[in-house]
Coordinates of C-alpha atoms in Angstrom, one line a residue:
M16 CA 19.5 -11.9 6.4
L17 CA 21.2 -12.3 9.8
L18 CA 22.6 -9.1 11.2
E19 CA 25.7 -11.0 12.4
R20 CA 26.7 -11.3 8.7
L21 CA 27.2 -7.6 8.6
V22 CA 29.6 -7.4 11.5
R23 CA 33.1 -6.2 10.6
S24 CA 36.1 -5.3 12.6
P25 CA 36.1 -1.7 13.7
E26 CA 39.5 -1.1 12.1
L27 CA 38.1 -2.2 8.7
L28 CA 35.4 0.4 9.0
G29 CA 37.9 3.2 10.0
F30 CA 37.5 3.1 13.8
D31 CA 40.0 2.9 16.6
P32 CA 38.6 -0.1 18.4
E33 CA 39.8 0.9 21.8
R34 CA 38.2 4.3 21.6
L35 CA 35.0 2.8 20.3
K36 CA 34.9 0.5 23.3
A37 CA 34.6 3.6 25.5
V38 CA 31.1 4.0 24.2
E39 CA 30.0 0.9 26.2
K40 CA 31.5 2.3 29.4
M41 CA 29.8 5.6 28.9
L42 CA 26.4 4.0 28.4
H43 CA 26.9 1.8 31.5
R44 CA 27.5 5.0 33.6
G45 CA 24.0 6.0 32.6
I46 CA 22.8 3.0 34.6
E47 CA 24.9 3.9 37.6
E48 CA 23.5 7.5 37.4
Q49 CA 19.9 6.1 37.2
L50 CA 19.3 7.7 33.8
Y51 CA 17.7 4.3 32.7
T52 CA 17.8 0.7 33.7
A53 CA 18.6 -0.8 30.3
Y54 CA 20.2 0.2 27.0
A55 CA 21.1 -1.3 23.6
Y56 CA 23.1 0.4 20.9
L57 CA 24.6 -0.2 17.5
V58 CA 27.0 1.7 15.2
M59 CA 27.0 1.1 11.5
R60 CA 29.3 2.4 8.7
H61 CA 29.2 1.7 5.0
G62 CA 26.3 -0.6 5.7
K63 CA 28.3 -2.8 8.1
V64 CA 28.1 -3.1 11.9
A65 CA 31.2 -1.8 13.7
I66 CA 30.0 -2.4 17.3
M67 CA 26.8 -3.3 19.1
G68 CA 25.9 -4.1 22.7
A69 CA 23.3 -4.0 25.5
G70 CA 23.5 -3.7 29.2
G71 CA 21.5 -3.3 32.4
L72 CA 18.1 -4.8 33.3
A73 CA 15.2 -4.6 30.9
Q74 CA 12.7 -5.6 33.7
P75 CA 14.4 -4.8 37.0
D76 CA 11.2 -5.6 39.0
A77 CA 10.6 -9.0 37.5
T78 CA 11.3 -12.2 39.4
P79 CA 14.1 -12.9 38.5
P80 CA 15.1 -9.6 36.9
V81 CA 15.3 -9.7 33.1
A82 CA 18.7 -8.6 31.6
A83 CA 18.8 -6.4 28.6
Q84 CA 19.9 -8.1 25.3
L85 CA 20.4 -7.0 21.7
D86 CA 16.8 -8.3 21.0
T87 CA 15.2 -6.4 23.9
I88 CA 12.2 -4.5 22.6
F89 CA 12.0 -0.8 23.6
D90 CA 9.2 1.7 23.4
A91 CA 10.6 3.9 20.7
A92 CA 8.3 6.9 21.3
S93 CA 8.8 9.5 18.6
L94 CA 11.0 7.4 16.4
T95 CA 7.5 6.4 15.2
K96 CA 7.4 9.7 13.3
T97 CA 10.1 8.5 10.9
I98 CA 7.9 5.5 10.1
T99 CA 5.0 7.8 9.4
A100 CA 7.3 10.0 7.3
T101 CA 8.6 7.0 5.3
L102 CA 5.0 5.9 4.5
L103 CA 4.2 9.5 3.4
L104 CA 7.2 9.6 1.1
Q105 CA 6.3 6.2 -0.4
C106 CA 2.9 7.8 -1.3
V107 CA 4.7 10.8 -2.8
E108 CA 6.9 8.7 -5.1
A109 CA 3.9 6.6 -6.1
G110 CA 2.1 9.7 -7.2
Q111 CA -0.7 9.3 -4.6
L112 CA 0.1 12.4 -2.6
H113 CA 2.2 15.5 -3.0
L114 CA 3.7 17.5 -0.1
E115 CA 2.2 20.9 -1.1
Q116 CA -1.4 19.7 -1.1
P117 CA -3.7 21.0 1.6
L118 CA -5.0 18.7 4.3
R119 CA -8.6 19.1 3.0
W120 CA -7.8 17.2 -0.1
T121 CA -7.4 14.0 1.9
L122 CA -9.4 14.9 5.0
P123 CA -12.4 16.9 3.6
E124 CA -13.8 17.3 7.1
S125 CA -10.9 19.7 7.7
K126 CA -12.1 22.1 5.0
E127 CA -13.9 24.6 7.2
T128 CA -11.3 24.4 10.0
P129 CA -8.0 26.4 10.5
L130 CA -6.1 23.3 9.3
G131 CA -7.9 22.9 5.9
E132 CA -5.2 24.8 4.0
V133 CA -2.2 23.5 5.9
T134 CA 0.0 21.4 3.7
L135 CA 1.3 17.9 4.3
K136 CA 4.8 19.4 4.1
Q137 CA 4.0 21.8 6.9
L138 CA 2.6 19.0 9.1
A139 CA 5.7 16.9 8.4
T140 CA 8.2 19.7 9.1
H141 CA 6.4 21.1 12.3
T142 CA 5.6 24.4 10.6
S143 CA 1.8 24.0 10.6
G144 CA 1.1 26.5 13.4
L145 CA -0.3 23.8 15.6
P146 CA 0.6 23.8 19.3
S147 CA 3.3 21.5 20.6
W148 CA 0.9 19.3 22.5
R149 CA -2.7 18.8 23.5
D150 CA -4.6 15.9 25.1
V151 CA -6.3 14.7 22.0
N152 CA -8.5 12.2 23.8
E153 CA -10.5 14.7 25.9
T154 CA -13.5 14.4 23.6
G155 CA -13.1 10.8 22.6
N156 CA -12.3 11.6 19.0
A157 CA -8.7 12.6 18.4
L158 CA -9.2 13.7 14.8
E159 CA -12.1 16.0 15.6
H160 CA -10.2 17.4 18.6
I161 CA -7.1 18.3 16.6
L162 CA -9.2 19.8 13.7
A163 CA -10.9 22.1 16.3
T164 CA -7.5 23.2 17.7
P165 CA -6.8 26.9 17.0
L166 CA -3.5 27.5 15.3
E167 CA -0.9 29.5 17.3
A168 CA 0.9 30.9 14.2
E169 CA 0.4 31.4 10.5
P170 CA 1.4 28.1 8.8
G171 CA 5.0 28.2 7.5
T172 CA 6.1 31.0 9.8
R173 CA 7.0 29.2 13.0
Y174 CA 8.7 25.9 14.0
A175 CA 7.0 24.2 16.9
Y176 CA 7.8 20.5 17.3
S177 CA 4.3 19.0 17.5
D178 CA 2.9 15.5 18.0
L179 CA -0.4 16.8 16.6
G180 CA 0.9 17.2 13.1
Y181 CA 2.1 13.6 12.9
I182 CA -1.1 12.3 14.4
L183 CA -2.9 14.0 11.5
L184 CA -0.5 12.5 9.0
G185 CA -1.3 9.1 10.4
F186 CA -5.0 9.8 9.6
V187 CA -4.0 11.0 6.1
L188 CA -2.2 7.8 5.4
E189 CA -5.0 5.6 6.7
R190 CA -7.5 7.5 4.6
E191 CA -5.3 7.4 1.4
L192 CA -4.0 3.9 1.6
G193 CA -7.1 2.2 3.1
G194 CA -5.7 0.5 6.1
T195 CA -4.6 1.0 9.7
L196 CA -1.3 2.6 10.5
P197 CA 0.1 -0.6 12.2
N198 CA -0.9 -2.8 9.2
L199 CA 0.5 -0.3 6.7
A200 CA 3.8 -0.1 8.5
K201 CA 3.9 -3.9 8.8
K202 CA 3.2 -4.5 5.1
R203 CA 5.3 -1.7 3.6
I204 CA 8.3 -1.5 6.1
F205 CA 8.6 -4.2 8.8
D206 CA 7.8 -7.3 6.7
P207 CA 9.9 -6.4 3.7
L208 CA 12.9 -5.7 5.9
G209 CA 12.5 -8.6 8.2
M210 CA 11.9 -6.4 11.2
E211 CA 10.3 -9.3 13.1
R212 CA 10.2 -7.6 16.6
S213 CA 8.9 -4.3 15.4
G214 CA 5.3 -3.2 15.6
Y215 CA 2.7 -1.2 17.5
F216 CA 1.2 -3.8 19.8
P217 CA 3.7 -6.2 21.5
C218 CA 2.4 -9.8 21.3
E219 CA 1.8 -11.5 24.6
H220 CA 4.6 -13.9 24.0
L221 CA 7.1 -11.0 23.5
K222 CA 6.3 -9.3 26.8
S223 CA 9.1 -11.0 28.6
H224 CA 11.4 -9.3 26.1
L225 CA 10.2 -5.7 26.7
A226 CA 12.1 -3.0 28.4
A227 CA 10.0 -1.6 31.3
T228 CA 8.9 2.0 31.4
S229 CA 6.7 3.9 33.9
A230 CA 3.6 2.6 32.1
P231 CA 2.2 -0.9 32.6
L232 CA 4.3 -3.5 30.7
G233 CA 3.1 -3.7 27.1
Q234 CA 1.3 -0.4 27.2
V235 CA 2.8 2.5 25.1
H236 CA 4.2 5.2 27.3
D237 CA 2.8 8.2 25.3
P238 CA -0.6 9.1 26.7
N239 CA -2.1 10.3 23.4
A240 CA -1.0 7.2 21.6
R241 CA -2.3 5.1 24.5
G242 CA -5.6 6.9 24.4
M243 CA -5.9 6.2 20.7
G244 CA -5.5 2.4 21.2
G245 CA -1.7 2.2 21.2
A246 CA -0.9 3.3 17.7
A247 CA -0.7 6.8 16.1
G248 CA 1.4 8.7 13.7
H249 CA 3.6 10.2 16.4
A250 CA 4.2 7.3 18.8
G251 CA 3.4 3.7 19.5
L252 CA 6.4 1.9 17.8
Y253 CA 8.2 -0.9 19.7
T254 CA 11.4 -2.0 18.2
T255 CA 15.0 -3.4 18.8
V256 CA 18.4 -2.1 17.8
S257 CA 18.7 -5.0 15.3
D258 CA 15.5 -4.1 13.6
L259 CA 16.5 -0.5 13.4
A260 CA 19.7 -1.5 11.7
R261 CA 17.6 -3.2 9.1
Y262 CA 15.5 0.0 8.9
L263 CA 18.6 2.1 8.2
L264 CA 19.7 -0.3 5.5
G265 CA 16.3 0.0 3.9
L266 CA 16.4 3.7 4.0
R267 CA 20.1 4.0 2.9
P268 CA 21.3 0.9 0.9
P269 CA 25.1 0.8 0.8
E270 CA 26.4 2.5 -2.3
G271 CA 28.1 0.3 -4.9
E272 CA 26.7 -2.9 -3.5
I273 CA 23.7 -5.1 -4.3
P274 CA 21.1 -4.2 -1.6
L275 CA 20.8 -7.0 1.0
L276 CA 17.3 -5.7 1.8
P277 CA 14.7 -4.0 -0.4
P278 CA 15.1 -0.2 -0.6
L279 CA 12.2 1.6 1.1
L280 CA 12.5 4.7 -1.1
S281 CA 13.8 5.6 -4.6
P282 CA 17.1 7.5 -4.8
L283 CA 15.4 10.9 -5.5
T284 CA 12.9 10.4 -2.6
R285 CA 15.9 9.5 -0.4
R286 CA 17.5 12.7 -1.4
L287 CA 14.4 14.6 -0.4
M288 CA 14.2 12.8 2.9
E289 CA 17.8 13.9 3.7
T290 CA 17.3 17.6 2.8
N291 CA 16.2 20.3 5.2
Q292 CA 12.8 21.7 4.1
N293 CA 12.6 24.7 6.4
P294 CA 13.9 28.2 5.6
S295 CA 16.2 30.1 7.9
P296 CA 15.9 31.0 10.7
L297 CA 13.5 28.2 11.5
N298 CA 14.7 24.9 13.0
G299 CA 15.9 22.5 10.3
H300 CA 13.7 19.6 9.6
T301 CA 13.4 17.2 6.7
I302 CA 10.4 15.1 5.9
G303 CA 10.5 13.2 9.1
W304 CA 13.9 14.1 10.7
F305 CA 15.7 16.8 12.7
A306 CA 18.2 18.5 10.5
Y307 CA 20.9 21.1 10.8
P308 CA 20.4 23.8 12.1
S309 CA 18.1 22.5 14.8
G310 CA 18.4 22.5 18.6
Y311 CA 16.7 19.1 18.6
L312 CA 19.5 17.5 16.5
P313 CA 21.8 15.7 19.0
K314 CA 24.7 15.4 16.5
G315 CA 27.3 16.6 19.1
D316 CA 30.3 18.5 17.9
L317 CA 32.0 16.3 15.4
L318 CA 29.4 14.9 13.0
S319 CA 28.8 16.8 9.8
E320 CA 26.1 19.4 9.1
K321 CA 24.5 16.8 6.7
T322 CA 23.5 14.7 9.8
Y323 CA 19.8 14.0 10.4
A324 CA 18.3 12.2 13.3
H325 CA 15.2 11.6 15.4
T326 CA 14.9 11.1 19.2
G327 CA 12.2 9.7 21.4
F328 CA 10.9 10.8 24.8
T329 CA 11.6 7.4 26.2
G330 CA 15.3 7.9 25.7
T331 CA 15.8 6.7 22.1
L332 CA 18.0 7.9 19.2
L333 CA 18.3 7.1 15.5
M334 CA 20.9 9.2 13.6
V335 CA 22.6 9.2 10.2
D336 CA 25.6 11.2 8.9
P337 CA 25.4 10.6 5.2
L338 CA 28.8 12.4 4.6
L339 CA 30.5 9.8 6.8
D340 CA 28.1 7.0 5.8
L341 CA 27.5 6.5 9.6
G342 CA 24.5 5.3 11.5
L343 CA 24.0 5.5 15.2
I344 CA 21.2 3.7 17.2
L345 CA 20.6 4.1 20.9
L346 CA 17.6 2.7 22.8
T347 CA 17.1 3.2 26.5
N348 CA 14.1 3.1 28.9
R349 CA 14.8 6.5 30.5
V350 CA 11.1 6.9 31.5
Y351 CA 11.4 4.1 34.0
Y352 CA 12.9 6.8 36.2
E353 CA 10.5 9.4 35.0
K354 CA 9.6 10.7 38.5
Q355 CA 13.3 10.8 39.6
N356 CA 14.8 12.8 36.7
D357 CA 13.7 15.3 34.1
G358 CA 15.4 13.7 31.1
S359 CA 18.2 16.2 30.8
G360 CA 20.8 13.5 31.6
V361 CA 19.8 11.5 28.5
L362 CA 19.7 14.7 26.4
R363 CA 23.4 15.2 27.3
L364 CA 24.2 11.5 26.9
R365 CA 23.0 11.5 23.3
R366 CA 25.5 14.2 22.3
L367 CA 28.3 12.5 24.2
F368 CA 27.5 9.3 22.5
A369 CA 27.7 11.0 19.1
N370 CA 31.0 12.6 20.0
A371 CA 32.5 9.4 21.3
V372 CA 31.5 7.5 18.1
A373 CA 32.7 10.3 15.8
G374 CA 35.9 10.7 17.8
A375 CA 36.8 7.0 17.4
L376 CA 36.9 7.5 13.6
Q377 CA 40.5 7.4 12.4
R378 CA 39.8 7.1 8.7
L379 CA 37.2 9.2 6.8

């Protein structure tokens, strides 16, 4: 399926086309303000593409410089966690795992550690009690290092956004399904959806299509993922806006239509994925996604409280408002300027991006 087949006029999808064009100007200002050198974005509604575009230089230091295109491949950083969560939910609906089971059932080496009784759900919703970050490669064995990490809170009582929990979920999936995380994602998600430019290790012939970061070209920016060989449950994914559009269609097939792509999850599992699992007053989180109420959810001021999203440290965003049947994708290489800025500009930009798209809607 060619993505171009899904392009519709903004008016047909309920948008004011002139107001929607303002999104491109906003993103181009990010280049002028040195928030990033390249961006690509896409807005979907009712399973159709209302607008998409790309700008800037993907490789500004190349000779000649390489312009960003819709097929530019970005380091997606923590958008990887949604892939891990989707694989986990596929195991749930297949009866292979359940979310309330303790970690020790799949990783018996965790039995005598603080993490043995932590549930898969607590790992997936950042309520395990693990710290937000540790260098997991200090000892040369990431799994042993995390299992030896003391918990900072009683499981289920505190929300702390933690890469460590998703690294563990990656190990759980590999153990349960008998394959490496890159191969599992390729077989179960990327290949069925035709996500041809998505994966964990960019092929040599695709390096000219990568967006540069502060890491060597082709090496994942996240230090823990890099130390683990380039792929982990929390980071390592490379992808494009076009492929992420396919991913959204696989997660949420358009209602009332014959799916153009194979659904990744059953309807009941999809409902679970879209539902906040954390009790108040903890930050909202579904299995894999920031949810209302969460300070991490960059939904802006206009999208509904049903919105869920994930972001990535490299300056990425994948967001869905199921009430409006709206999908927003934004990829940037904000860590190219990692030494010059603290990332706050992109944090702000994501919310402005959401507001501009939502504000362009004229028909709900």
